[in-house]
Amino acid sequence: MFDIDRWQEIFDTISKNKLRTFLTGISVASGIFILVILLGFGQGFQNGIQKEFEGDATNRVWVWTEVTTKEFNGLNPGRSIHLSNSDYNQASILFSDDIEYKSGVFRVWGSTINYKKESGSFGIQGVSPDYQKIENVKMITGRFLNQIDMDKLQKVVIISKKIKRELMKEVENPLNEFLQISGINFKIVGVYTDAGGEREENRVYVPTSTAQSVFNGKNRMANMSFTIAPQETFEASVIASTKFTNKLKQYLQQSHQVAPDDNAIGIFNAQQEAKRFFTLTDNISLFFWFVGICTIIAGVVGVSNIMLIIVKERTKEIGIRKALGAKPLSIVGMILHESIFVTAVSGFAGLILSMGLLEVLGPNIEVDYISNPTVNFSIAMTMVILLIVAGALAGFFPAWKAAKVQPIVALRDE
């Protein structure tokens, strides 16, 4: 006799198992999806930080001065400290073993640049030849400043691509043309572009010696820039730059009679700043790994639980199979097959969806400190393989339990 209630019960059980398996698959897929997306944004954060440091040399040390705030050796606070050529020359000699590139910087304030009928207000900096390496300046045409320009007080100028576009629209080749800076003619010998973008191209470069002479700068400098000699590792570079910074600051404080705890001598160490940011990105990446792996573990636990439920609800089926001669290995294989299938399909679905999303949207993401989030495919693939292995292990124990069930006990199960 056809028992409709019994068949309805079987149908409901199958439906419930499918629903549980589907929800478990969603959990596993979301775990891989979340992990890949988080790792992608972790890499995007690192890309953004590196991009922020591309504008200048990452091993740069920049020195400037302010007003003293503390009494020292009988001198009152409120003294303006000024860097000079002698400070720059002496520091270059004292710390020559530590320095890779060096340049004093003299700034000209409130000057207008004119080319024929066009004019504009741009920054004017007197620098040394090494400043090209320090500022990561790339020449489009012509050359940068050289030592002959410095020694002979040449009135030559290096302009940016932006300034050429704004003041010399109709000029195809600006080399050997003359600009007027505060009414004084300077010959253009080069056009540059800066990795920092147009915000870094709002200035022209002239020799320090020329700027001091022409613009009544005497022997003063606005600041000094150095880069540290390369080291074998990043950590070694940080240590070397820190030592150099401390020695340089101590020398300048003694030279200008500034208290050790006074901030009248300011020093920016790009290596130390880079270390802070890179340490932060490493910590964020570790946190993303932790969150993603916890999500995957939750999915694997879900697979284990669903396998336990499936084994429980298929106890009679397993008993009949064993009674008909099915070997324990075939029972284990049956349960493992489903466990591996769920984790494999779900894992690859989460991987494909997340990688596709990063591939499509990643190159278009350019916000502060986040640039082109991507993830290494081999790492993501390894995580999926490990997930499948974990899914197999999660299904093995319920499968082994099912394989040990005695047929008579299974057939009695309600």
CSV table of C-alpha atoms in Angstrom, one decimal:
chain,number,residue,atom,x,y,z
A,1,MET,CA,0.0,0.0,0.0
A,2,PHE,CA,1.3,3.5,-1.0
A,3,ASP,CA,2.1,5.4,2.3
A,4,ILE,CA,1.9,9.1,1.3
A,5,ASP,CA,2.8,10.2,4.8
A,6,ARG,CA,6.0,8.2,4.7
A,7,TRP,CA,7.0,9.6,1.3
A,8,GLN,CA,6.2,13.1,2.5
A,9,GLU,CA,8.4,12.5,5.5
A,10,ILE,CA,11.3,11.4,3.2
A,11,PHE,CA,10.7,14.3,0.9
A,12,ASP,CA,10.8,16.8,3.8
A,13,THR,CA,14.0,15.2,5.1
A,14,ILE,CA,15.6,15.5,1.7
A,15,SER,CA,14.4,19.1,1.3
A,16,LYS,CA,15.7,20.0,4.8
A,17,ASN,CA,19.1,18.4,4.0
A,18,LYS,CA,19.4,20.3,0.7
A,19,LEU,CA,18.5,23.6,2.5
A,20,ARG,CA,21.0,22.9,5.2
A,21,THR,CA,23.7,22.1,2.6
A,22,PHE,CA,22.8,25.2,0.6
A,23,LEU,CA,23.1,27.4,3.7
A,24,THR,CA,26.3,25.8,4.7
A,25,GLY,CA,27.7,26.4,1.2
A,26,ILE,CA,26.7,30.0,1.5
A,27,SER,CA,28.6,30.3,4.8
A,28,VAL,CA,31.7,28.7,3.3
A,29,ALA,CA,31.6,30.8,0.1
A,30,SER,CA,31.1,34.0,2.1
A,31,GLY,CA,34.1,33.1,4.2
A,32,ILE,CA,36.4,32.9,1.2
A,33,PHE,CA,34.7,36.0,-0.3
A,34,ILE,CA,35.3,38.0,2.8
A,35,LEU,CA,38.9,36.8,3.2
A,36,VAL,CA,39.8,37.7,-0.4
A,37,ILE,CA,38.2,41.1,-0.3
A,38,LEU,CA,39.9,41.9,3.0
A,39,LEU,CA,43.2,40.8,1.7
A,40,GLY,CA,42.7,42.8,-1.4
A,41,PHE,CA,42.0,46.0,0.6
A,42,GLY,CA,45.0,45.2,2.8
A,43,GLN,CA,47.1,45.2,-0.3
A,44,GLY,CA,45.3,48.3,-1.6
A,45,PHE,CA,46.2,50.1,1.7
A,46,GLN,CA,49.9,49.1,1.2
A,47,ASN,CA,49.7,50.4,-2.4
A,48,GLY,CA,48.3,53.7,-1.2
A,49,ILE,CA,50.9,54.1,1.5
A,50,GLN,CA,53.7,53.4,-1.0
A,51,LYS,CA,52.2,55.8,-3.5
A,52,GLU,CA,52.2,58.5,-0.8
A,53,PHE,CA,56.0,58.0,-0.5
A,54,GLU,CA,56.7,57.9,-4.2
A,55,GLY,CA,56.8,61.7,-4.4
A,56,ASP,CA,60.1,61.9,-2.5
A,57,ALA,CA,63.0,59.5,-1.7
A,58,THR,CA,61.9,57.3,1.2
A,59,ASN,CA,65.3,57.6,2.9
A,60,ARG,CA,65.0,61.4,3.0
A,61,VAL,CA,65.9,63.5,6.0
A,62,TRP,CA,64.6,67.1,5.9
A,63,VAL,CA,65.8,69.8,8.3
A,64,TRP,CA,64.2,73.2,9.1
A,65,THR,CA,64.3,75.8,11.9
A,66,GLU,CA,61.8,77.7,13.9
A,67,VAL,CA,61.8,80.0,17.0
A,68,THR,CA,63.3,78.9,20.3
A,69,THR,CA,60.8,78.4,23.1
A,70,LYS,CA,63.2,77.8,26.0
A,71,GLU,CA,66.1,79.7,27.7
A,72,PHE,CA,69.5,78.1,27.1
A,73,ASN,CA,73.0,79.1,28.2
A,74,GLY,CA,71.8,82.6,29.2
A,75,LEU,CA,70.0,83.1,25.9
A,76,ASN,CA,66.3,84.1,26.1
A,77,PRO,CA,63.6,82.2,24.2
A,78,GLY,CA,62.0,83.7,21.1
A,79,ARG,CA,65.2,83.7,19.0
A,80,SER,CA,64.8,82.9,15.3
A,81,ILE,CA,67.2,80.2,14.2
A,82,HIS,CA,68.4,80.3,10.7
A,83,LEU,CA,70.3,77.7,8.7
A,84,SER,CA,73.3,78.9,6.8
A,85,ASN,CA,75.8,77.6,4.1
A,86,SER,CA,78.3,76.9,6.9
A,87,ASP,CA,75.7,74.6,8.7
A,88,TYR,CA,75.2,72.7,5.4
A,89,ASN,CA,78.8,72.5,4.5
A,90,GLN,CA,79.9,71.4,8.0
A,91,ALA,CA,77.2,68.8,8.3
A,92,SER,CA,78.1,67.4,4.8
A,93,ILE,CA,81.7,67.0,6.0
A,94,LEU,CA,81.0,65.6,9.4
A,95,PHE,CA,78.4,63.0,8.3
A,96,SER,CA,79.7,62.3,4.8
A,97,ASP,CA,79.8,58.5,5.5
A,98,ASP,CA,76.1,58.5,6.3
A,99,ILE,CA,74.9,60.7,3.4
A,100,GLU,CA,74.0,59.6,-0.1
A,101,TYR,CA,72.6,62.8,-1.6
A,102,LYS,CA,72.5,66.3,-0.1
A,103,SER,CA,71.1,69.7,-1.0
A,104,GLY,CA,70.5,73.1,0.7
A,105,VAL,CA,67.3,74.8,-0.2
A,106,PHE,CA,66.8,78.6,-0.5
A,107,ARG,CA,63.2,79.8,-1.0
A,108,VAL,CA,62.3,83.0,-2.8
A,109,TRP,CA,59.0,84.4,-1.5
A,110,GLY,CA,56.5,86.7,-3.2
A,111,SER,CA,58.0,86.6,-6.7
A,112,THR,CA,56.2,86.6,-10.0
A,113,ILE,CA,57.4,84.6,-13.0
A,114,ASN,CA,56.8,86.1,-16.4
A,115,TYR,CA,57.1,84.8,-20.0
A,116,LYS,CA,56.3,87.6,-22.5
A,117,LYS,CA,52.7,88.5,-21.8
A,118,GLU,CA,52.0,85.5,-19.5
A,119,SER,CA,52.7,85.6,-15.8
A,120,GLY,CA,52.0,83.5,-12.7
A,121,SER,CA,52.8,83.1,-9.1
A,122,PHE,CA,54.9,80.0,-8.5
A,123,GLY,CA,57.4,78.8,-5.9
A,124,ILE,CA,61.0,79.5,-6.6
A,125,GLN,CA,63.6,77.2,-4.9
A,126,GLY,CA,67.4,77.4,-5.0
A,127,VAL,CA,68.7,73.9,-4.8
A,128,SER,CA,71.8,71.8,-5.5
A,129,PRO,CA,72.2,69.2,-8.3
A,130,ASP,CA,71.6,66.3,-5.9
A,131,TYR,CA,68.1,67.6,-5.3
A,132,GLN,CA,66.9,65.8,-8.4
A,133,LYS,CA,67.4,62.5,-6.7
A,134,ILE,CA,66.1,63.7,-3.3
A,135,GLU,CA,62.9,65.0,-4.8
A,136,ASN,CA,62.5,62.2,-7.3
A,137,VAL,CA,62.4,64.7,-10.2
A,138,LYS,CA,62.2,63.2,-13.7
A,139,MET,CA,63.4,65.3,-16.7
A,140,ILE,CA,61.1,65.4,-19.7
A,141,THR,CA,63.6,67.4,-21.8
A,142,GLY,CA,66.9,69.2,-21.2
A,143,ARG,CA,68.8,68.7,-18.0
A,144,PHE,CA,68.8,69.4,-14.3
A,145,LEU,CA,71.1,71.8,-12.5
A,146,ASN,CA,74.8,70.9,-12.4
A,147,GLN,CA,77.9,71.9,-10.4
A,148,ILE,CA,79.0,74.4,-13.1
A,149,ASP,CA,75.7,76.3,-12.6
A,150,MET,CA,76.4,76.4,-8.9
A,151,ASP,CA,80.1,77.5,-9.2
A,152,LYS,CA,79.5,80.2,-11.9
A,153,LEU,CA,76.3,81.5,-10.4
A,154,GLN,CA,74.5,80.8,-13.7
A,155,LYS,CA,71.1,82.3,-14.2
A,156,VAL,CA,69.4,79.1,-15.3
A,157,VAL,CA,66.1,77.7,-14.4
A,158,ILE,CA,64.3,74.3,-14.5
A,159,ILE,CA,60.6,74.6,-15.0
A,160,SER,CA,57.8,72.0,-14.6
A,161,LYS,CA,55.5,70.5,-17.2
A,162,LYS,CA,52.6,72.4,-15.5
A,163,ILE,CA,54.4,75.8,-15.7
A,164,LYS,CA,55.3,75.2,-19.3
A,165,ARG,CA,51.7,74.4,-20.1
A,166,GLU,CA,50.4,77.5,-18.3
A,167,LEU,CA,53.0,80.1,-19.4
A,168,MET,CA,54.3,78.8,-22.7
A,169,LYS,CA,51.3,77.2,-24.4
A,170,GLU,CA,52.5,78.1,-27.9
A,171,VAL,CA,56.1,77.1,-27.4
A,172,GLU,CA,57.0,73.7,-28.6
A,173,ASN,CA,60.5,73.6,-27.2
A,174,PRO,CA,61.1,75.8,-24.2
A,175,LEU,CA,64.8,75.1,-23.9
A,176,ASN,CA,67.0,78.2,-24.2
A,177,GLU,CA,63.9,80.5,-23.8
A,178,PHE,CA,64.1,83.1,-21.0
A,179,LEU,CA,61.8,83.6,-18.1
A,180,GLN,CA,61.7,86.6,-15.9
A,181,ILE,CA,61.8,86.0,-12.1
A,182,SER,CA,61.2,89.3,-10.3
A,183,GLY,CA,62.3,91.1,-13.4
A,184,ILE,CA,65.6,89.1,-13.8
A,185,ASN,CA,66.1,86.9,-16.9
A,186,PHE,CA,66.7,83.2,-16.3
A,187,LYS,CA,67.5,80.8,-19.1
A,188,ILE,CA,65.4,77.6,-19.3
A,189,VAL,CA,67.7,74.5,-19.5
A,190,GLY,CA,65.2,71.8,-18.5
A,191,VAL,CA,61.6,70.7,-18.0
A,192,TYR,CA,60.7,68.3,-15.3
A,193,THR,CA,57.8,66.3,-14.0
A,194,ASP,CA,57.3,65.1,-10.4
A,195,ALA,CA,56.0,61.7,-9.2
A,196,GLY,CA,53.9,63.6,-6.6
A,197,GLY,CA,51.7,65.1,-9.4
A,198,GLU,CA,50.9,68.6,-10.2
A,199,ARG,CA,50.8,69.7,-6.6
A,200,GLU,CA,54.6,69.2,-6.7
A,201,GLU,CA,55.0,70.9,-10.0
A,202,ASN,CA,54.0,74.4,-8.9
A,203,ARG,CA,57.6,75.6,-8.6
A,204,VAL,CA,60.8,76.2,-10.5
A,205,TYR,CA,64.4,75.3,-9.5
A,206,VAL,CA,67.5,77.6,-9.8
A,207,PRO,CA,71.0,77.1,-8.4
A,208,THR,CA,71.2,77.8,-4.6
A,209,SER,CA,74.2,80.0,-5.1
A,210,THR,CA,72.5,82.0,-7.8
A,211,ALA,CA,69.3,82.4,-5.8
A,212,GLN,CA,71.2,83.6,-2.7
A,213,SER,CA,73.2,86.1,-4.8
A,214,VAL,CA,70.4,87.5,-7.0
A,215,PHE,CA,67.6,87.6,-4.4
A,216,ASN,CA,69.8,89.0,-1.5
A,217,GLY,CA,69.8,85.7,0.4
A,218,LYS,CA,73.3,86.2,1.7
A,219,ASN,CA,74.3,82.8,3.1
A,220,ARG,CA,71.0,81.7,4.5
A,221,MET,CA,69.0,78.6,3.7
A,222,ALA,CA,65.4,77.7,4.4
A,223,ASN,CA,66.1,74.0,5.0
A,224,MET,CA,68.5,71.2,4.2
A,225,SER,CA,67.7,67.8,2.6
A,226,PHE,CA,69.7,64.6,2.8
A,227,THR,CA,69.2,61.0,1.8
A,228,ILE,CA,70.8,58.2,3.8
A,229,ALA,CA,73.3,55.8,2.2
A,230,PRO,CA,71.6,52.5,1.2
A,231,GLN,CA,71.5,49.7,3.7
A,232,GLU,CA,71.0,46.0,3.2
A,233,THR,CA,67.5,45.8,4.8
A,234,PHE,CA,64.7,48.2,5.5
A,235,GLU,CA,65.2,47.8,9.3
A,236,ALA,CA,68.9,48.6,8.9
A,237,SER,CA,68.0,51.7,6.9
A,238,VAL,CA,65.6,52.9,9.7
A,239,ILE,CA,68.4,52.4,12.3
A,240,ALA,CA,71.0,54.2,10.2
A,241,SER,CA,68.6,57.1,9.4
A,242,THR,CA,67.6,57.4,13.1
A,243,LYS,CA,71.3,57.6,14.2
A,244,PHE,CA,72.0,60.2,11.5
A,245,THR,CA,69.0,62.2,12.5
A,246,ASN,CA,70.1,62.2,16.2
A,247,LYS,CA,73.7,63.2,15.4
A,248,LEU,CA,72.6,66.0,13.0
A,249,LYS,CA,70.1,67.4,15.4
A,250,GLN,CA,72.6,67.4,18.2
A,251,TYR,CA,75.2,69.2,16.1
A,252,LEU,CA,72.8,71.9,15.0
A,253,GLN,CA,71.5,72.4,18.6
A,254,GLN,CA,75.1,72.9,19.8
A,255,SER,CA,75.9,75.1,16.9
A,256,HIS,CA,72.9,77.4,17.4
A,257,GLN,CA,72.8,77.2,21.2
A,258,VAL,CA,69.4,75.5,21.3
A,259,ALA,CA,68.2,73.4,24.3
A,260,PRO,CA,68.1,69.7,23.7
A,261,ASP,CA,64.4,69.6,24.4
A,262,ASP,CA,63.6,72.6,22.3
A,263,ASN,CA,61.8,72.1,18.9
A,264,ALA,CA,63.5,75.1,17.2
A,265,ILE,CA,65.5,72.5,15.1
A,266,GLY,CA,62.9,70.4,13.3
A,267,ILE,CA,63.8,67.2,11.5
A,268,PHE,CA,61.5,65.0,9.4
A,269,ASN,CA,62.8,61.4,8.9
A,270,ALA,CA,60.9,59.7,6.0
A,271,GLN,CA,62.2,56.3,7.0
A,272,GLN,CA,60.7,56.5,10.4
A,273,GLU,CA,57.4,57.7,9.0
A,274,ALA,CA,57.5,54.9,6.4
A,275,LYS,CA,58.1,52.3,9.2
A,276,ARG,CA,55.1,53.6,11.2
A,277,PHE,CA,52.8,53.3,8.1
A,278,PHE,CA,54.2,49.9,7.0
A,279,THR,CA,53.9,48.5,10.5
A,280,LEU,CA,50.3,49.8,10.6
A,281,THR,CA,49.5,48.1,7.2
A,282,ASP,CA,51.1,44.8,8.4
A,283,ASN,CA,48.9,44.9,11.6
A,284,ILE,CA,45.8,45.6,9.5
A,285,SER,CA,46.7,42.7,7.1
A,286,LEU,CA,47.1,40.4,10.1
A,287,PHE,CA,43.7,41.6,11.4
A,288,PHE,CA,42.1,40.9,8.0
A,289,TRP,CA,43.7,37.4,8.0
A,290,PHE,CA,42.3,36.8,11.4
A,291,VAL,CA,38.7,37.9,10.5
A,292,GLY,CA,38.7,36.0,7.2
A,293,ILE,CA,40.1,32.8,8.7
A,294,CYS,CA,37.6,32.9,11.6
A,295,THR,CA,34.8,33.2,9.0
A,296,ILE,CA,36.2,30.2,7.1
A,297,ILE,CA,36.5,28.2,10.3
A,298,ALA,CA,32.9,29.0,11.0
A,299,GLY,CA,32.0,27.6,7.6
A,300,VAL,CA,34.0,24.4,8.1
A,301,VAL,CA,32.3,23.9,11.5
A,302,GLY,CA,29.0,24.3,9.7
A,303,VAL,CA,30.1,21.6,7.2
A,304,SER,CA,30.9,19.3,10.1
A,305,ASN,CA,27.6,19.9,11.8
A,306,ILE,CA,25.6,19.4,8.6
A,307,MET,CA,27.4,16.1,8.0
A,308,LEU,CA,26.5,15.0,11.5
A,309,ILE,CA,22.9,15.8,10.9
A,310,ILE,CA,22.9,14.1,7.5
A,311,VAL,CA,24.5,11.0,9.0
A,312,LYS,CA,21.9,10.9,11.8
A,313,GLU,CA,19.0,11.3,9.3
A,314,ARG,CA,20.5,8.6,7.0
A,315,THR,CA,21.2,6.1,9.7
A,316,LYS,CA,18.7,3.6,8.3
A,317,GLU,CA,20.0,4.0,4.8
A,318,ILE,CA,23.5,3.4,6.0
A,319,GLY,CA,22.3,0.3,7.9
A,320,ILE,CA,20.6,-1.1,4.8
A,321,ARG,CA,23.7,-0.5,2.7
A,322,LYS,CA,25.9,-2.3,5.3
A,323,ALA,CA,23.4,-5.1,5.5
A,324,LEU,CA,23.6,-5.5,1.8
A,325,GLY,CA,27.4,-5.8,2.0
A,326,ALA,CA,28.6,-2.2,1.7
A,327,LYS,CA,32.1,-1.9,3.2
A,328,PRO,CA,33.0,0.8,5.7
A,329,LEU,CA,35.3,2.5,3.1
A,330,SER,CA,32.3,3.0,0.7
A,331,ILE,CA,30.3,4.6,3.6
A,332,VAL,CA,33.1,6.9,4.4
A,333,GLY,CA,33.6,7.8,0.7
A,334,MET,CA,29.8,8.6,0.4
A,335,ILE,CA,29.8,11.1,3.2
A,336,LEU,CA,33.2,12.6,2.3
A,337,HIS,CA,32.1,13.0,-1.3
A,338,GLU,CA,29.3,15.3,-0.1
A,339,SER,CA,31.5,17.2,2.3
A,340,ILE,CA,34.2,17.8,-0.2
A,341,PHE,CA,31.7,18.7,-2.9
A,342,VAL,CA,30.1,21.4,-0.7
A,343,THR,CA,33.4,23.0,0.3
A,344,ALA,CA,34.9,22.8,-3.2
A,345,VAL,CA,31.9,24.3,-5.0
A,346,SER,CA,31.4,27.0,-2.3
A,347,GLY,CA,35.1,27.8,-2.0
A,348,PHE,CA,35.5,28.3,-5.8
A,349,ALA,CA,32.3,30.2,-6.0
A,350,GLY,CA,33.5,32.6,-3.3
A,351,LEU,CA,37.0,32.9,-4.9
A,352,ILE,CA,35.6,33.6,-8.4
A,353,LEU,CA,33.1,36.2,-7.2
A,354,SER,CA,35.7,38.0,-5.0
A,355,MET,CA,38.5,37.9,-7.6
A,356,GLY,CA,36.2,39.1,-10.3
A,357,LEU,CA,34.9,42.0,-8.2
A,358,LEU,CA,38.5,43.1,-7.4
A,359,GLU,CA,39.5,42.7,-11.0
A,360,VAL,CA,36.6,44.9,-12.2
A,361,LEU,CA,36.5,47.5,-9.4
A,362,GLY,CA,40.0,47.5,-8.0
A,363,PRO,CA,41.8,49.6,-10.7
A,364,ASN,CA,39.1,52.3,-10.3
A,365,ILE,CA,39.5,52.6,-6.5
A,366,GLU,CA,41.8,55.6,-5.9
A,367,VAL,CA,41.1,57.2,-2.5
A,368,ASP,CA,43.4,58.5,0.3
A,369,TYR,CA,45.8,55.7,1.3
A,370,ILE,CA,44.0,53.0,-0.7
A,371,SER,CA,45.0,52.3,-4.3
A,372,ASN,CA,44.1,49.4,-6.6
A,373,PRO,CA,43.2,46.7,-4.1
A,374,THR,CA,44.4,43.3,-5.4
A,375,VAL,CA,45.2,39.9,-4.0
A,376,ASN,CA,47.8,37.3,-5.1
A,377,PHE,CA,45.9,34.6,-6.9
A,378,SER,CA,48.2,31.8,-5.7
A,379,ILE,CA,47.5,32.8,-2.1
A,380,ALA,CA,43.8,32.9,-2.7
A,381,MET,CA,43.9,29.5,-4.5
A,382,THR,CA,46.0,28.0,-1.6
A,383,MET,CA,43.3,29.1,0.8
A,384,VAL,CA,40.6,27.4,-1.2
A,385,ILE,CA,42.7,24.2,-1.3
A,386,LEU,CA,43.2,24.3,2.4
A,387,LEU,CA,39.5,24.9,2.8
A,388,ILE,CA,38.7,21.8,0.8
A,389,VAL,CA,41.1,19.8,2.9
A,390,ALA,CA,39.5,21.2,6.0
A,391,GLY,CA,36.1,20.3,4.6
A,392,ALA,CA,37.3,16.7,4.0
A,393,LEU,CA,38.5,16.5,7.6
A,394,ALA,CA,35.2,18.0,8.8
A,395,GLY,CA,33.3,15.3,7.0
A,396,PHE,CA,35.7,12.5,7.9
A,397,PHE,CA,34.7,12.2,11.6
A,398,PRO,CA,30.9,12.0,10.9
A,399,ALA,CA,31.7,9.6,8.1
A,400,TRP,CA,33.9,7.4,10.3
A,401,LYS,CA,31.1,7.4,12.9
A,402,ALA,CA,28.6,6.3,10.3
A,403,ALA,CA,31.0,3.5,9.0
A,404,LYS,CA,31.2,2.0,12.5
A,405,VAL,CA,27.4,1.8,13.0
A,406,GLN,CA,26.2,-1.9,13.2
A,407,PRO,CA,23.4,-2.7,10.7
A,408,ILE,CA,21.0,-4.1,13.3
A,409,VAL,CA,21.4,-0.9,15.4
A,410,ALA,CA,20.9,1.3,12.4
A,411,LEU,CA,17.8,-0.5,11.3
A,412,ARG,CA,16.3,0.0,14.8
A,413,ASP,CA,17.0,3.7,14.8
A,414,GLU,CA,14.0,6.0,15.0
